[in-house]
Amino acid sequence: MEVAKLTDVTRIYKIGEVETRALNGVSLTIESGEFTSLVGPSGSGKTTLLQLIGCLDQPTSGKVIIAGKDATNLNRNQRADLRKGTIGFVFQFFALIPTLTAYENVEMPLLLNGKSAAERKKRVMELLSAVGMTDRANNRPDQLSGGQQQRVAVARALATDPKLILADEPTANLDTENGEQVMEIMKKLNKETGATFVFATHDPRVIKYANRVVTLQDGLIVKDSKVNGKS
Amino acid sequence: MESTLRLSSGHLQVRDADYDPDKLSVAWEYLIENPEQIAAQIEALDQVDVATPRLLASGIISVQSDSIGVQIMGIDPASRANDPYRHLVSGEFLTADDREGILIGYPLAQNLALNVGDRINLLVNTADGTVDEQLFTVRGIYTTGTTAYDKGIVFLPLAKAQAFSGAGNHASMIFVLLKDREQAEFVAKAIPSRNFKVETWRELNSLLVLVNDFSNAYLTVINLIILGVTITVIVNTLLMSVFERTREIGILSAIGMKGRQIIAMFLAEASLLALGGVTVGSLAGWALSVYFGKVGIYFGDLGLSADMLLEDRIYTYLTLESAINLIITAFVFTLIASLYPARMASRMEPVEALHNAQ
């Protein structure tokens, strides 16, 4: 089943009179349950591609279909609605809300989805347990290490049980041990829940877990290969 | 305003149609005959609190080589209308049958180095156009807190003032205080005006009313300036908050928070800010108002004329209406002021917000 389908997608950024072509006619289909890495050098367009899949941005041309819905021309609020229940994000800089505890950070997407207090509590504890953060539930991000913050971010990304989890350089700010731990957790959740993961990365530690590697260069997909990722 | 009216003009004055208040003449043709009887008739009106005759004459006080021009006011010592003069620094108030006693103001007593019991020589312009003089004993030294008033007015019992000035059974005016001063125009029309001229407090204090209106307008301008500053501070605070929380807004937007929810979040924050500010401001304002309402703010003798008497201390007061008006205005303006930063936050693209914050 297709979770995301991009057809001939182009994204051009315009700064003043200067145009930068970040993606140049990319077509890509992500199937359910994949653990895909988007790789390539800096400026190759992998983050832009991830943002388009995540409905954080809109293409200049081409078509984007997410979970069966055409997201190409959705307005800001419609895209927010689509993201809310369908897509989870893990960012490079952890991106937790600094004034909220780990528990509250994981709870936030559930609140936005209108879940009841009982449902929220059950789900948050379930997810914190899955990422091994139950004992740090009441800590704020500044009281957690980078690895712990990223584990909370993974839990938050999975909170609404989304079809697609997108991660932009999830291990870039983690040491080897923490990076491995975070990847192990995501791989485990991929296998257990069937959630689809797409990473933009050039970290070999991430790539080795992937079962599909899409290589970008100068805004084009130059290689798309199935691999036997670490399980 | 009310204290000035009670002290000086009253809410209404009934005078002979030909009386000129600037001349202080005690010639009979300018005065009201049988004033007690007329005062009693006026006091019988429902809206009237108290009505009392007063005789005004010009005079000179002489003590040794010093002489000072004063206004002599003959009053009914028993009337409640004269309560503002009962605050005595020393001595006692006049009695109706006192034939030698005089009540003088504290600044006048200081100027002439007079104490209770001292004797003074008082000259008066009489009804027949001549001058009479008599020795009086200082019975009491009063203070109304209004130096401009206290330094120029001395009191005698009405009967003594009438006899001394040759005014006979006449008075310069009937001084009237109403239960509600806003009824002045209505009551003025109800008083038979055959030979009388009835003037309301607005007519008697036109300059003070003008200044009062002006000061109200001035206060409105000051309030608007304060509100302007408040709005600027609120907008600035919330804009800072938006900039500082760009990343947070980006995250919330990325996980599905809609624009209107982001607006609601900032409005809620502004409401809390307004609630805190209004609570602290109201308590501080109330406390200051109570304090300065008791202690007053000292301005001293501003050297204003008798047309515009102001107490040496100005006392603050807070009405429930003005407090509620200001609280609601502050709250509403804070929310309005927060709309711009809130809209700005809601329009941030998550990609840009996350990118700019990194």
Coordinates of C-alpha atoms in Angstrom, one line a residue:
Chain A
M1 CA 0.0 0.0 0.0
E2 CA 1.3 3.4 -1.0
V3 CA 1.8 5.8 2.0
A4 CA 3.3 8.6 -0.1
K5 CA 3.5 9.2 -3.8
L6 CA 5.3 12.0 -5.4
T7 CA 5.1 12.6 -9.2
D8 CA 7.5 14.8 -11.1
V9 CA 7.9 17.1 -8.2
T10 CA 9.9 20.3 -8.5
R11 CA 10.7 22.7 -5.8
I12 CA 12.3 26.0 -6.6
Y13 CA 13.3 28.5 -3.9
K14 CA 13.4 32.1 -5.0
I15 CA 15.5 34.6 -3.0
G16 CA 15.3 38.0 -4.6
E17 CA 16.1 37.4 -8.3
V18 CA 18.0 34.2 -7.6
E19 CA 16.3 30.9 -8.1
T20 CA 17.5 27.7 -6.5
R21 CA 16.2 24.4 -7.9
A22 CA 16.2 22.1 -4.8
L23 CA 14.2 19.3 -6.5
N24 CA 14.1 18.8 -10.2
G25 CA 11.3 16.5 -11.3
V26 CA 11.4 13.8 -8.6
S27 CA 9.1 10.9 -8.6
L28 CA 9.0 8.6 -5.6
T29 CA 6.6 6.1 -4.0
I30 CA 6.9 5.0 -0.4
E31 CA 5.2 1.8 0.5
S32 CA 3.7 1.0 3.9
G33 CA 6.2 -0.5 6.4
E34 CA 9.3 0.7 4.6
F35 CA 12.4 1.9 6.5
T36 CA 13.8 4.2 3.9
S37 CA 16.9 6.4 3.9
L38 CA 17.1 9.4 1.7
V39 CA 20.9 10.0 1.2
G40 CA 23.1 12.3 -0.7
P41 CA 25.5 15.2 -0.1
S42 CA 24.5 18.5 1.4
G43 CA 22.3 20.4 -1.0
S44 CA 21.2 17.3 -2.9
G45 CA 17.5 18.0 -1.9
K46 CA 16.9 15.2 0.6
T47 CA 15.6 17.6 3.3
T48 CA 13.4 19.4 0.8
L49 CA 12.0 16.0 -0.3
L50 CA 11.3 15.0 3.3
Q51 CA 9.5 18.3 3.9
L52 CA 7.3 17.8 0.8
I53 CA 6.5 14.3 1.9
G54 CA 5.7 15.7 5.4
C55 CA 3.4 18.4 3.9
L56 CA 5.5 21.0 5.6
D57 CA 6.1 22.6 2.3
Q58 CA 4.4 22.7 -1.1
P59 CA 5.9 21.8 -4.5
T60 CA 6.5 24.4 -7.2
S61 CA 5.1 21.8 -9.6
G62 CA 4.2 18.1 -9.6
K63 CA 1.9 16.1 -7.5
V64 CA 2.1 14.9 -3.8
I65 CA -0.3 12.3 -2.5
I66 CA -0.1 11.4 1.1
A67 CA -2.1 8.5 2.6
G68 CA -4.3 8.6 -0.5
K69 CA -5.0 12.3 -0.2
D70 CA -3.8 14.9 -2.8
A71 CA -1.7 17.3 -0.7
T72 CA -0.4 19.3 -3.6
N73 CA -2.6 22.4 -3.3
L74 CA -3.8 22.2 0.3
N75 CA -3.7 25.4 2.3
R76 CA -1.8 25.9 5.5
N77 CA -4.7 24.6 7.8
Q78 CA -5.5 21.7 5.6
R79 CA -1.9 20.6 5.6
A80 CA -1.8 20.9 9.4
D81 CA -4.9 18.7 9.6
L82 CA -3.3 16.1 7.3
R83 CA -0.1 16.1 9.3
K84 CA -1.9 15.9 12.6
G85 CA -3.1 12.3 12.3
T86 CA -1.0 11.0 9.4
I87 CA 2.6 12.1 9.9
G88 CA 5.0 12.1 12.8
F89 CA 8.3 14.0 12.8
V90 CA 11.7 13.5 14.3
F91 CA 14.0 16.5 13.8
Q92 CA 17.7 16.8 13.9
F93 CA 17.7 19.2 16.9
F94 CA 15.2 17.1 18.9
A95 CA 12.6 19.8 18.7
L96 CA 10.9 19.3 22.0
I97 CA 9.0 22.1 23.5
P98 CA 11.3 23.4 26.2
T99 CA 8.7 24.3 28.8
L100 CA 6.9 21.0 28.8
T101 CA 8.0 17.7 30.4
A102 CA 8.8 14.6 28.4
Y103 CA 5.3 13.3 29.2
E104 CA 3.6 16.6 28.1
N105 CA 5.6 16.7 24.9
V106 CA 4.4 13.2 23.9
E107 CA 0.9 14.2 25.0
M108 CA 0.7 17.3 22.8
P109 CA -0.2 15.6 19.5
L110 CA -2.8 13.6 21.3
L111 CA -4.3 16.8 22.7
L112 CA -4.4 18.2 19.3
N113 CA -6.2 15.1 18.1
G114 CA -8.8 15.5 20.8
K115 CA -8.1 12.3 22.7
S116 CA -9.5 12.0 26.2
A117 CA -7.4 12.3 29.3
A118 CA -7.5 8.5 29.9
E119 CA -6.6 7.7 26.3
R120 CA -3.7 10.2 26.4
K121 CA -2.3 8.8 29.7
K122 CA -2.4 5.2 28.5
R123 CA -0.8 6.1 25.1
V124 CA 1.9 8.3 26.5
M125 CA 3.0 5.8 29.1
E126 CA 2.9 3.1 26.5
L127 CA 5.2 5.1 24.2
L128 CA 7.5 6.3 26.9
S129 CA 7.9 2.7 27.9
A130 CA 8.6 1.7 24.3
V131 CA 11.5 4.2 24.1
G132 CA 12.7 3.5 27.7
M133 CA 11.9 6.9 29.1
T134 CA 9.2 6.1 31.7
D135 CA 11.4 7.1 34.6
R136 CA 12.1 10.5 33.0
A137 CA 8.5 11.3 32.2
N138 CA 8.5 14.4 34.4
N139 CA 11.8 15.8 33.3
R140 CA 11.9 18.8 31.0
P141 CA 14.1 18.7 27.9
D142 CA 16.9 20.6 29.5
Q143 CA 17.1 17.9 32.1
L144 CA 17.6 15.2 29.5
S145 CA 20.6 14.2 27.4
G146 CA 20.5 14.5 23.6
G147 CA 19.8 10.8 23.2
Q148 CA 17.0 10.9 25.8
Q149 CA 15.5 14.0 24.1
Q150 CA 15.6 12.2 20.7
R151 CA 13.9 9.2 22.2
V152 CA 11.1 11.4 23.6
A153 CA 10.9 13.0 20.1
V154 CA 10.4 9.5 18.6
A155 CA 7.7 8.7 21.1
R156 CA 6.0 12.0 20.2
A157 CA 6.2 11.2 16.5
L158 CA 4.5 7.9 17.1
A159 CA 1.8 9.3 19.5
T160 CA -1.1 9.4 17.1
D161 CA -0.1 6.2 15.5
P162 CA 0.7 7.9 12.2
K163 CA 1.1 6.1 8.9
L164 CA 4.4 7.8 8.2
I165 CA 7.2 8.9 10.4
L166 CA 9.7 11.3 8.9
A167 CA 13.1 11.9 10.5
D168 CA 15.6 14.6 9.4
E169 CA 19.1 13.7 10.4
P170 CA 17.9 12.0 13.6
T171 CA 21.4 11.0 14.8
A172 CA 23.3 14.1 13.6
N173 CA 23.6 15.5 17.1
L174 CA 24.0 12.2 19.0
D175 CA 27.1 10.2 19.9
T176 CA 27.6 6.7 18.6
E177 CA 25.9 4.9 21.5
N178 CA 22.9 7.2 21.7
G179 CA 22.6 7.2 17.9
E180 CA 22.5 3.4 17.8
Q181 CA 20.0 3.3 20.6
V182 CA 17.6 5.7 18.8
M183 CA 17.9 3.7 15.6
E184 CA 17.3 0.4 17.4
I185 CA 14.2 1.8 18.9
M186 CA 12.9 3.1 15.6
K187 CA 13.7 -0.2 13.8
K188 CA 11.9 -2.1 16.6
L189 CA 8.8 0.1 16.4
N190 CA 8.9 -0.3 12.6
K191 CA 8.8 -4.0 13.0
E192 CA 6.3 -4.1 15.8
T193 CA 3.8 -1.5 14.6
G194 CA 4.4 -1.6 10.9
A195 CA 4.9 2.2 10.8
T196 CA 6.7 3.6 7.8
F197 CA 9.9 5.5 8.5
V198 CA 11.7 7.8 6.0
F199 CA 15.0 9.3 7.0
A200 CA 17.0 12.1 5.4
T201 CA 20.6 11.4 6.4
H202 CA 24.1 10.8 5.4
D203 CA 25.0 9.0 8.6
P204 CA 26.1 5.4 7.8
R205 CA 24.7 4.4 11.2
V206 CA 21.3 5.2 9.9
I207 CA 21.7 3.9 6.4
K208 CA 22.8 0.4 7.7
Y209 CA 19.3 0.0 9.3
A210 CA 17.4 0.9 6.1
N211 CA 15.8 -1.6 3.8
R212 CA 15.6 0.9 1.0
V213 CA 18.1 3.7 0.1
V214 CA 17.2 6.5 -2.2
T215 CA 20.2 8.5 -3.3
L216 CA 19.7 12.1 -4.4
Q217 CA 22.1 14.4 -6.2
D218 CA 21.5 17.9 -7.5
G219 CA 17.7 17.6 -6.9
L220 CA 17.4 14.3 -8.7
I221 CA 17.1 10.7 -7.6
V222 CA 20.2 9.0 -9.0
K223 CA 19.8 5.6 -7.3
D224 CA 16.9 3.8 -5.6
S225 CA 17.9 0.4 -4.2
K226 CA 16.4 -2.2 -1.9
V227 CA 18.9 -3.4 0.7
N228 CA 18.9 -5.8 3.5
G229 CA 19.1 -3.4 6.5
K230 CA 20.2 -4.4 10.0
S231 CA 17.2 -5.8 11.8
Chain B
M1 CA -15.6 69.7 43.5
E2 CA -18.2 68.8 46.1
S3 CA -16.0 70.0 49.0
T4 CA -15.5 73.3 47.2
L5 CA -19.2 73.7 46.7
R6 CA -19.9 73.0 50.4
L7 CA -17.2 75.4 51.4
S8 CA -18.0 78.3 49.2
S9 CA -20.8 78.5 46.8
G10 CA -23.3 75.9 47.9
H11 CA -25.5 74.1 45.4
L12 CA -27.8 77.1 45.0
Q13 CA -27.7 80.7 46.1
V14 CA -30.8 82.8 46.4
R15 CA -30.1 86.5 46.3
D16 CA -31.9 89.8 45.8
A17 CA -32.3 90.4 42.1
D18 CA -30.2 93.5 42.3
Y19 CA -27.4 92.1 44.5
D20 CA -23.9 92.4 43.1
P21 CA -21.7 89.7 44.8
D22 CA -18.5 91.6 43.9
K23 CA -19.5 94.7 45.9
L24 CA -20.6 93.0 49.1
S25 CA -23.0 95.8 49.8
V26 CA -25.2 95.6 52.8
A27 CA -27.5 98.4 51.7
W28 CA -31.0 97.1 52.4
E29 CA -32.2 97.4 48.8
Y30 CA -29.7 94.8 47.7
L31 CA -30.6 92.3 50.5
I32 CA -33.2 89.7 51.3
E33 CA -35.7 90.6 54.0
N34 CA -36.7 88.1 56.7
P35 CA -34.1 85.6 55.5
E36 CA -34.8 83.0 58.1
Q37 CA -38.4 82.7 57.0
I38 CA -37.4 82.3 53.3
A39 CA -34.7 79.9 54.2
A40 CA -37.2 77.8 56.1
Q41 CA -39.5 77.8 53.0
I42 CA -36.7 76.7 50.8
E43 CA -35.6 74.0 53.2
A44 CA -39.1 72.6 53.2
L45 CA -38.6 71.5 49.6
D46 CA -37.9 67.7 49.3
Q47 CA -34.7 68.0 47.3
V48 CA -33.2 70.5 49.8
D49 CA -30.8 69.3 52.5
V50 CA -30.2 72.5 54.2
A51 CA -30.9 76.3 53.6
T52 CA -29.4 79.0 55.7
P53 CA -29.1 82.8 55.5
R54 CA -25.7 84.5 55.2
L55 CA -24.7 88.1 55.3
L56 CA -21.6 89.2 53.6
A57 CA -19.8 92.4 54.2
S58 CA -16.4 93.8 53.6
G59 CA -14.2 94.8 56.5
I60 CA -10.7 95.4 57.8
I61 CA -9.0 93.8 60.7
S62 CA -6.5 95.9 62.6
V63 CA -4.1 94.5 65.1
Q64 CA -1.6 97.0 66.5
S65 CA -0.1 98.5 63.3
D66 CA -1.2 95.7 61.0
S67 CA -4.3 95.9 58.9
I68 CA -5.8 93.2 56.6
G69 CA -8.9 93.4 54.4
V70 CA -11.3 90.6 55.0
Q71 CA -14.7 89.4 54.0
I72 CA -17.1 89.2 57.0
M73 CA -19.6 86.4 56.9
G74 CA -22.6 86.4 59.2
I75 CA -23.8 82.8 59.7
D76 CA -26.3 80.9 61.7
P77 CA -23.8 78.9 63.9
A78 CA -26.4 76.1 64.4
S79 CA -26.8 75.4 60.7
R80 CA -25.3 72.2 59.3
A81 CA -24.4 74.2 56.2
N82 CA -21.5 75.7 58.3
D83 CA -19.9 72.3 59.1
P84 CA -16.9 73.0 56.8
Y85 CA -15.9 75.8 59.2
R86 CA -16.1 73.7 62.4
H87 CA -12.6 72.2 62.0
L88 CA -11.0 74.3 64.6
V89 CA -7.2 74.5 65.2
S90 CA -8.0 76.0 68.6
G91 CA -10.8 77.7 70.5
E92 CA -14.4 77.1 70.0
F93 CA -17.1 77.7 67.4
L94 CA -19.4 80.7 67.5
T95 CA -22.8 80.6 69.3
A96 CA -25.8 82.5 68.0
D97 CA -25.9 84.9 70.9
D98 CA -22.2 85.7 71.0
R99 CA -21.9 89.5 70.6
E100 CA -18.1 89.8 70.8
G101 CA -16.7 86.7 69.4
I102 CA -15.2 86.2 66.0
L103 CA -13.9 83.1 64.1
I104 CA -10.8 83.6 62.0
G105 CA -8.9 81.4 59.7
Y106 CA -5.6 79.8 60.6
P107 CA -3.5 81.6 57.9
L108 CA -4.9 84.9 59.0
A109 CA -4.1 84.1 62.6
Q110 CA -0.6 83.3 61.7
N111 CA -0.2 86.5 59.6
L112 CA -1.4 88.6 62.5
A113 CA 0.2 86.4 65.2
L114 CA -3.3 86.0 66.8
N115 CA -4.3 83.4 69.3
V116 CA -7.7 82.5 70.9
G117 CA -8.7 85.2 73.3
D118 CA -6.8 88.0 71.6
R119 CA -8.7 91.1 70.8
I120 CA -8.9 92.6 67.4
N121 CA -10.4 95.7 65.9
L122 CA -12.8 95.1 63.0
L123 CA -14.0 97.8 60.7
V124 CA -17.1 97.2 58.5
N125 CA -18.8 99.0 55.6
T126 CA -22.3 99.6 56.9
A127 CA -25.7 99.7 55.2
D128 CA -25.8 103.4 55.2
G129 CA -22.5 103.7 53.4
T130 CA -20.4 104.6 56.5
V131 CA -17.9 102.7 58.4
D132 CA -18.3 101.2 61.9
E133 CA -15.7 99.5 64.1
Q134 CA -15.7 97.3 67.2
L135 CA -13.4 95.2 69.2
F136 CA -13.9 91.5 68.9
T137 CA -12.4 88.5 70.7
V138 CA -11.0 85.6 68.8
R139 CA -13.2 82.7 69.9
G140 CA -11.8 80.2 67.6
I141 CA -9.3 79.6 64.7
Y142 CA -10.7 77.4 61.9
T143 CA -9.1 75.7 59.0
T144 CA -10.9 74.4 55.9
G145 CA -7.7 73.2 54.4
T146 CA -8.0 75.9 51.7
T147 CA -5.6 78.6 52.4
A148 CA -7.1 81.0 49.8
Y149 CA -10.4 80.8 51.7
D150 CA -9.1 80.8 55.3
K151 CA -6.9 83.8 55.0
G152 CA -9.6 86.1 53.8
I153 CA -12.9 85.2 55.6
V154 CA -13.9 85.8 59.1
F155 CA -17.2 84.7 60.7
L156 CA -19.6 86.4 63.0
P157 CA -23.0 85.1 64.3
L158 CA -25.6 86.3 61.8
A159 CA -27.5 88.5 64.3
K160 CA -24.2 90.2 65.4
A161 CA -23.2 90.7 61.7
Q162 CA -26.6 92.2 61.0
A163 CA -26.5 94.6 63.9
F164 CA -22.8 95.5 63.4
S165 CA -23.3 96.3 59.7
G166 CA -26.7 97.9 60.1
A167 CA -28.3 95.3 57.8
G168 CA -31.2 94.8 60.2
N169 CA -33.2 91.7 59.5
H170 CA -31.6 91.2 56.1
A171 CA -29.1 88.7 54.5
S172 CA -27.1 88.8 51.4
M173 CA -28.1 85.3 50.4
I174 CA -29.8 82.1 51.2
F175 CA -27.1 79.4 51.0
V176 CA -28.6 76.1 49.9
L177 CA -27.2 72.6 49.9
L178 CA -29.2 69.9 48.1
K179 CA -29.4 66.2 48.6
D180 CA -28.3 65.7 45.0
R181 CA -26.5 68.6 43.4
E182 CA -27.7 67.4 39.9
Q183 CA -31.1 68.6 41.0
A184 CA -29.9 72.2 41.2
E185 CA -31.6 73.4 38.0
F186 CA -34.9 71.7 38.9
V187 CA -34.9 73.2 42.4
A188 CA -33.9 76.6 41.1
K189 CA -37.0 76.7 39.0
A190 CA -39.2 75.6 41.9
I191 CA -38.1 78.5 44.1
P192 CA -40.5 81.5 43.7
S193 CA -38.3 84.2 42.0
R194 CA -40.4 87.3 42.4
N195 CA -37.6 89.5 43.6
F196 CA -34.9 86.9 43.8
K197 CA -32.2 85.7 41.6
V198 CA -31.4 82.0 42.0
E199 CA -28.1 80.8 40.8
T200 CA -27.0 77.2 40.6
W201 CA -23.5 75.8 41.4
R202 CA -22.7 75.6 37.7
E203 CA -23.4 79.3 37.2
L204 CA -21.6 80.2 40.5
N205 CA -18.5 78.2 39.6
S206 CA -18.3 78.5 35.9
L207 CA -14.5 78.6 35.9
L208 CA -14.2 75.6 38.3
V209 CA -16.7 73.6 36.2
L210 CA -14.7 74.5 33.1
V211 CA -11.5 73.5 34.8
N212 CA -13.1 70.3 36.0
D213 CA -14.3 69.5 32.5
F214 CA -10.9 70.3 31.2
S215 CA -9.2 68.1 33.8
N216 CA -11.6 65.2 32.9
A217 CA -10.7 65.6 29.3
Y218 CA -7.0 65.8 30.3
L219 CA -7.4 62.6 32.3
T220 CA -8.9 60.9 29.3
V221 CA -5.9 62.0 27.3
I222 CA -3.5 60.7 30.0
N223 CA -5.5 57.4 30.1
L224 CA -5.2 57.1 26.4
I225 CA -1.4 57.7 26.5
I226 CA -1.1 55.1 29.3
L227 CA -3.2 52.7 27.2
G228 CA -1.0 53.5 24.2
V229 CA 2.2 52.7 26.2
T230 CA 0.5 49.5 27.5
I231 CA -0.4 48.4 24.0
T232 CA 3.1 49.1 22.8
V233 CA 4.6 47.1 25.8
I234 CA 2.1 44.2 25.2
V235 CA 2.8 44.1 21.4
N236 CA 6.5 44.3 22.1
T237 CA 6.4 41.5 24.8
L238 CA 4.3 39.2 22.6
L239 CA 6.4 39.9 19.5
M240 CA 9.5 39.0 21.6
S241 CA 7.7 35.9 22.7
V242 CA 6.8 35.0 19.1
F243 CA 10.5 35.5 18.0
E244 CA 11.8 33.6 21.0
R245 CA 9.4 30.8 20.4
T246 CA 9.7 30.5 16.6
R247 CA 11.0 27.0 17.0
E248 CA 8.2 26.0 19.3
I249 CA 5.6 27.5 16.9
G250 CA 7.3 25.5 14.1
I251 CA 7.2 22.3 16.2
L252 CA 3.5 22.8 17.1
S253 CA 2.6 23.6 13.5
A254 CA 4.5 20.6 12.3
I255 CA 2.6 18.2 14.7
G256 CA -0.7 19.6 13.4
M257 CA -1.6 22.8 15.3
K258 CA -3.7 25.0 13.1
G259 CA -3.4 28.7 12.7
R260 CA -6.4 29.5 14.7
Q261 CA -5.2 27.3 17.5
I262 CA -1.9 29.2 17.5
I263 CA -3.8 32.5 17.7
A264 CA -5.9 31.1 20.5
M265 CA -2.7 30.0 22.4
F266 CA -1.3 33.6 22.1
L267 CA -4.6 35.2 23.0
A268 CA -4.8 32.9 26.1
E269 CA -1.3 34.0 27.0
A270 CA -2.2 37.6 26.5
S271 CA -5.3 37.1 28.6
L272 CA -3.2 35.7 31.5
L273 CA -0.9 38.7 31.0
A274 CA -3.8 41.1 31.1
L275 CA -5.4 39.3 34.1
G276 CA -2.1 39.5 36.1
G277 CA -1.6 43.1 35.0
V278 CA -5.1 44.2 35.8
T279 CA -5.1 42.4 39.2
V280 CA -1.7 43.9 40.2
G281 CA -2.6 47.3 38.7
S282 CA -6.1 47.4 40.4
L283 CA -4.7 46.4 43.8
A284 CA -1.9 49.0 43.5
G285 CA -4.2 51.6 42.2
W286 CA -6.7 50.9 44.9
A287 CA -4.1 51.0 47.6
L288 CA -2.6 54.3 46.3
S289 CA -6.1 55.7 46.0
V290 CA -7.0 54.8 49.5
Y291 CA -3.7 56.2 50.8
F292 CA -3.8 59.5 49.0
G293 CA -7.6 59.6 49.7
K294 CA -6.7 59.8 53.4
V295 CA -3.4 61.7 53.4
G296 CA -4.0 63.8 50.3
I297 CA -1.4 65.2 47.9
Y298 CA -0.1 68.5 49.1
F299 CA -0.2 71.4 46.6
G300 CA -0.2 74.3 49.1
D301 CA -1.8 77.6 48.4
L302 CA -1.9 77.8 44.7
G303 CA -2.9 81.5 44.9
L304 CA -6.1 80.9 43.0
S305 CA -9.0 83.3 43.3
A306 CA -12.2 82.8 45.3
D307 CA -13.8 81.8 42.0
M308 CA -11.8 78.6 42.0
L309 CA -11.1 77.4 45.5
L310 CA -8.9 74.4 45.8
E311 CA -7.9 72.7 49.0
D312 CA -4.2 72.8 49.8
R313 CA -4.3 69.0 49.6
I314 CA -6.1 67.2 46.9
Y315 CA -7.6 63.9 47.9
T316 CA -7.9 61.0 45.5
Y317 CA -10.9 58.7 45.3
L318 CA -11.8 55.7 43.2
T319 CA -15.2 55.0 42.0
L320 CA -16.4 51.5 41.1
E321 CA -17.5 52.7 37.7
S322 CA -14.1 54.2 36.8
A323 CA -12.3 51.1 38.1
I324 CA -14.6 48.7 36.1
N325 CA -14.3 50.9 33.0
L326 CA -10.5 50.9 33.2
I327 CA -10.2 47.2 33.9
I328 CA -12.4 46.3 31.0
T329 CA -10.6 48.8 28.7
A330 CA -7.2 47.5 29.7
F331 CA -8.3 43.9 29.2
V332 CA -9.9 44.6 25.8
F333 CA -7.0 46.7 24.6
T334 CA -4.5 44.0 25.7
L335 CA -6.4 41.4 23.7
I336 CA -6.6 43.7 20.7
A337 CA -2.9 44.5 21.0
S338 CA -2.1 40.8 21.1
L339 CA -3.9 40.0 17.8
Y340 CA -1.1 41.2 15.6
P341 CA 1.7 39.1 17.2
A342 CA -0.7 36.2 17.4
R343 CA -1.6 36.4 13.7
M344 CA 2.1 36.8 12.9
A345 CA 2.8 33.5 14.8
S346 CA -0.1 31.7 13.1
R347 CA 1.2 32.6 9.7
M348 CA 4.6 31.2 10.2
E349 CA 5.4 28.4 7.8
P350 CA 6.6 25.4 9.9
V351 CA 9.6 24.8 7.6
E352 CA 10.8 28.4 7.9
A353 CA 10.0 28.5 11.7
L354 CA 12.1 25.3 12.3
H355 CA 14.8 26.4 9.9
N356 CA 15.1 29.9 11.4
A357 CA 15.2 28.6 14.9
Q358 CA 18.1 26.2 14.3

